[in-house]
């Protein structure tokens, strides 16, 4: 039986989403093939090996289950790599065949965790260190896609130290190059955290303040009118695309509340676009996936404009795995159920990262 480390929680703004995703992954992992070892990371960055009821992970109550928590970390010594547990009277290592980092956002999806696992020599699910970092930074994603002739929205970006003291000049530049309405986003954040739709200069300044609370770099994009379409991609050197789905937000735009809290956002699979456009989305998703160096999995998010142009919005290297998340739903529509999907991801990791 393969020994699988499942990492959840983390210090990012997407901590709570990670708990929901990890809970779903654990529920759908084949217990006859894999033994799961749960590792929770608190919002303050403390690591614990958790042996309690996995049903307590989703709502965050696992951290109160004191009798089933042991401080731990990743042992990076290749001769004994795995989970290093700090018991009261001893330390011991649990050897791991693979790690599934069910972590969204910073310190989980941005290449840092992937780098740690690379150093330890432990195979892991998902994109490697470089592609994780590239996809996490929306400005770098834009740069790579632009270089490969893959269409994206018009954008400009700025660092906090360049913005301070030059607010009026930057606002004028954004107004001239992009025009209102526009979106202001932290360059390195997910699940729409810190993102604002901006209608005027006053709103712009407020949006920039919020975005800089989440990252030192901010991306400002033109608003694209069209349908939001997502496409899951699975695989390494020969990836496959899922059935694309569309998002009809219950809010004005697909913000964090619409994704996870409101519960009324409508998802449609397959997306209600022409069959030839559906196929084009699948091809462009794979092309972007390969251009960005992705492996294992990613969800590629598009805008389909009213004149049938495809523009890539962003690429998520550890997409949501909650009960309402699109990645698993899109593959289910393609004939790959949740349990099979988890199995394929683990097999891809162990085959190509050993």
Short mmCIF file of N, CA and C in Angstrom, two decimals, residues 115-178:
data_model
loop_
_atom_site.label_atom_id
_atom_site.label_comp_id
_atom_site.label_asym_id
_atom_site.label_seq_id
_atom_site.Cartn_x
_atom_site.Cartn_y
_atom_site.Cartn_z
N UNK A 115 9.18 23.22 -4.04
CA UNK A 115 10.63 23.24 -3.87
C UNK A 115 11.08 22.44 -2.66
N UNK A 116 10.34 22.56 -1.56
CA UNK A 116 10.66 21.79 -0.35
C UNK A 116 10.59 20.29 -0.64
N UNK A 117 9.55 19.87 -1.33
CA UNK A 117 9.39 18.45 -1.63
C UNK A 117 10.44 17.97 -2.63
N UNK A 118 10.86 18.86 -3.54
CA UNK A 118 11.95 18.52 -4.46
C UNK A 118 13.24 18.28 -3.67
N UNK A 119 13.53 19.16 -2.72
CA UNK A 119 14.73 19.01 -1.91
C UNK A 119 14.69 17.69 -1.14
N UNK A 120 13.50 17.34 -0.65
CA UNK A 120 13.35 16.09 0.11
C UNK A 120 13.34 14.86 -0.78
N UNK A 121 13.16 15.06 -2.08
CA UNK A 121 13.12 13.93 -3.00
C UNK A 121 11.84 13.13 -2.92
N UNK A 122 10.76 13.78 -2.51
CA UNK A 122 9.46 13.10 -2.38
C UNK A 122 8.59 13.46 -3.58
N UNK A 123 8.09 12.49 -4.33
CA UNK A 123 7.17 12.79 -5.43
C UNK A 123 5.92 13.51 -4.91
N UNK A 124 5.36 14.39 -5.73
CA UNK A 124 4.19 15.14 -5.29
C UNK A 124 3.25 15.39 -6.46
N UNK A 125 1.99 15.54 -6.14
CA UNK A 125 0.96 15.78 -7.14
C UNK A 125 1.06 17.22 -7.65
N UNK A 126 0.92 17.38 -8.97
CA UNK A 126 0.79 18.71 -9.54
C UNK A 126 2.04 19.25 -10.20
N UNK A 127 1.98 20.52 -10.54
CA UNK A 127 3.04 21.19 -11.28
C UNK A 127 4.34 21.28 -10.48
N UNK A 128 5.46 21.40 -11.23
CA UNK A 128 6.75 21.51 -10.56
C UNK A 128 6.97 22.91 -10.01
N UNK A 129 8.14 23.12 -9.43
CA UNK A 129 8.43 24.38 -8.75
C UNK A 129 8.32 25.58 -9.69
N UNK A 130 8.95 25.48 -10.85
CA UNK A 130 8.97 26.62 -11.78
C UNK A 130 7.58 26.95 -12.31
N UNK A 131 6.87 25.96 -12.82
CA UNK A 131 5.56 26.24 -13.42
C UNK A 131 4.56 26.70 -12.37
N UNK A 132 4.70 26.19 -11.14
CA UNK A 132 3.82 26.66 -10.06
C UNK A 132 4.05 28.15 -9.80
N UNK A 133 5.31 28.55 -9.73
CA UNK A 133 5.64 29.96 -9.48
C UNK A 133 5.19 30.84 -10.64
N UNK A 134 5.41 30.38 -11.87
CA UNK A 134 5.02 31.16 -13.05
C UNK A 134 3.52 31.38 -13.10
N UNK A 135 2.75 30.33 -12.84
CA UNK A 135 1.28 30.44 -12.90
C UNK A 135 0.71 31.23 -11.73
N UNK A 136 1.39 31.21 -10.60
CA UNK A 136 0.90 31.95 -9.43
C UNK A 136 0.99 33.45 -9.65
N UNK A 137 2.05 33.88 -10.32
CA UNK A 137 2.24 35.31 -10.58
C UNK A 137 1.54 35.67 -11.89
N UNK A 138 0.44 36.39 -11.78
CA UNK A 138 -0.39 36.67 -12.96
C UNK A 138 0.35 37.48 -14.01
N UNK A 139 1.28 38.34 -13.59
CA UNK A 139 2.02 39.13 -14.57
C UNK A 139 2.99 38.24 -15.36
N UNK A 140 3.63 37.30 -14.68
CA UNK A 140 4.55 36.38 -15.36
C UNK A 140 3.75 35.45 -16.29
N UNK A 141 2.58 35.01 -15.82
CA UNK A 141 1.71 34.21 -16.68
C UNK A 141 1.39 34.95 -17.97
N UNK A 142 0.99 36.21 -17.83
CA UNK A 142 0.71 37.05 -19.01
C UNK A 142 1.91 37.08 -19.95
N UNK A 143 3.09 37.28 -19.39
CA UNK A 143 4.30 37.42 -20.19
C UNK A 143 4.58 36.15 -21.00
N UNK A 144 4.49 34.99 -20.34
CA UNK A 144 4.75 33.72 -21.02
C UNK A 144 3.70 33.44 -22.09
N UNK A 145 2.43 33.67 -21.76
CA UNK A 145 1.37 33.43 -22.74
C UNK A 145 1.49 34.38 -23.93
N UNK A 146 1.76 35.65 -23.64
CA UNK A 146 1.94 36.62 -24.73
C UNK A 146 3.06 36.17 -25.66
N UNK A 147 4.17 35.71 -25.09
CA UNK A 147 5.33 35.27 -25.87
C UNK A 147 4.98 34.09 -26.77
N UNK A 148 4.03 33.28 -26.33
CA UNK A 148 3.63 32.10 -27.11
C UNK A 148 2.41 32.35 -28.00
N UNK A 149 2.03 33.63 -28.12
CA UNK A 149 0.93 33.97 -29.01
C UNK A 149 -0.42 33.54 -28.51
N UNK A 150 -0.58 33.41 -27.20
CA UNK A 150 -1.85 33.00 -26.61
C UNK A 150 -2.51 34.24 -26.02
N UNK A 151 -3.71 34.53 -26.45
CA UNK A 151 -4.36 35.81 -26.16
C UNK A 151 -4.76 35.94 -24.70
N UNK A 152 -4.53 37.13 -24.14
CA UNK A 152 -4.96 37.49 -22.79
C UNK A 152 -5.53 38.91 -22.82
N UNK A 153 -6.12 39.33 -21.71
CA UNK A 153 -6.62 40.71 -21.62
C UNK A 153 -5.44 41.68 -21.58
N UNK A 154 -5.68 42.93 -21.98
CA UNK A 154 -4.66 43.97 -21.83
C UNK A 154 -4.44 44.24 -20.34
N UNK A 155 -3.20 44.55 -19.98
CA UNK A 155 -2.89 44.72 -18.56
C UNK A 155 -1.68 45.62 -18.37
N UNK A 156 -1.54 46.11 -17.16
CA UNK A 156 -0.32 46.75 -16.68
C UNK A 156 -0.11 46.29 -15.24
N UNK A 157 1.14 46.34 -14.79
CA UNK A 157 1.41 45.92 -13.41
C UNK A 157 2.36 46.90 -12.74
N UNK A 158 2.40 46.86 -11.43
CA UNK A 158 3.23 47.79 -10.67
C UNK A 158 3.56 47.21 -9.30
N UNK A 159 4.75 47.55 -8.79
CA UNK A 159 5.15 47.16 -7.45
C UNK A 159 4.73 48.24 -6.46
N UNK A 160 4.58 47.86 -5.19
CA UNK A 160 4.12 48.82 -4.19
C UNK A 160 5.09 49.99 -4.04
N UNK A 161 6.40 49.73 -4.12
CA UNK A 161 7.36 50.81 -3.93
C UNK A 161 7.38 51.78 -5.12
N UNK A 162 6.94 51.33 -6.29
CA UNK A 162 6.83 52.23 -7.44
C UNK A 162 5.52 53.01 -7.41
N UNK A 163 4.51 52.43 -6.81
CA UNK A 163 3.20 53.08 -6.75
C UNK A 163 3.19 54.21 -5.72
N UNK A 164 3.83 53.97 -4.57
CA UNK A 164 3.83 54.96 -3.50
C UNK A 164 4.43 56.29 -3.98
N UNK A 165 3.66 57.35 -3.85
CA UNK A 165 4.11 58.66 -4.26
C UNK A 165 3.86 58.99 -5.72
N UNK A 166 3.40 57.98 -6.48
CA UNK A 166 3.14 58.19 -7.91
C UNK A 166 1.74 57.70 -8.29
N UNK A 167 0.83 57.78 -7.33
CA UNK A 167 -0.51 57.25 -7.53
C UNK A 167 -1.22 57.91 -8.71
N UNK A 168 -1.16 59.23 -8.80
CA UNK A 168 -1.89 59.93 -9.85
C UNK A 168 -1.37 59.58 -11.24
N UNK A 169 -0.03 59.46 -11.37
CA UNK A 169 0.55 59.10 -12.65
C UNK A 169 0.12 57.70 -13.09
N UNK A 170 0.09 56.78 -12.12
CA UNK A 170 -0.29 55.41 -12.46
C UNK A 170 -1.77 55.30 -12.81
N UNK A 171 -2.61 56.02 -12.09
CA UNK A 171 -4.04 56.03 -12.40
C UNK A 171 -4.27 56.57 -13.81
N UNK A 172 -3.55 57.65 -14.13
CA UNK A 172 -3.70 58.23 -15.48
C UNK A 172 -3.27 57.24 -16.55
N UNK A 173 -2.19 56.50 -16.28
CA UNK A 173 -1.72 55.49 -17.24
C UNK A 173 -2.76 54.40 -17.43
N UNK A 174 -3.34 53.92 -16.31
CA UNK A 174 -4.36 52.87 -16.40
C UNK A 174 -5.59 53.36 -17.15
N UNK A 175 -5.99 54.58 -16.88
CA UNK A 175 -7.16 55.16 -17.57
C UNK A 175 -6.91 55.26 -19.07
N UNK A 176 -5.69 55.66 -19.44
CA UNK A 176 -5.37 55.83 -20.85
C UNK A 176 -5.25 54.49 -21.58
N UNK A 177 -4.59 53.52 -20.96
CA UNK A 177 -4.31 52.27 -21.64
C UNK A 177 -5.43 51.24 -21.52
N UNK A 178 -6.20 51.30 -20.44
CA UNK A 178 -7.22 50.27 -20.20
C UNK A 178 -8.64 50.83 -20.19
#
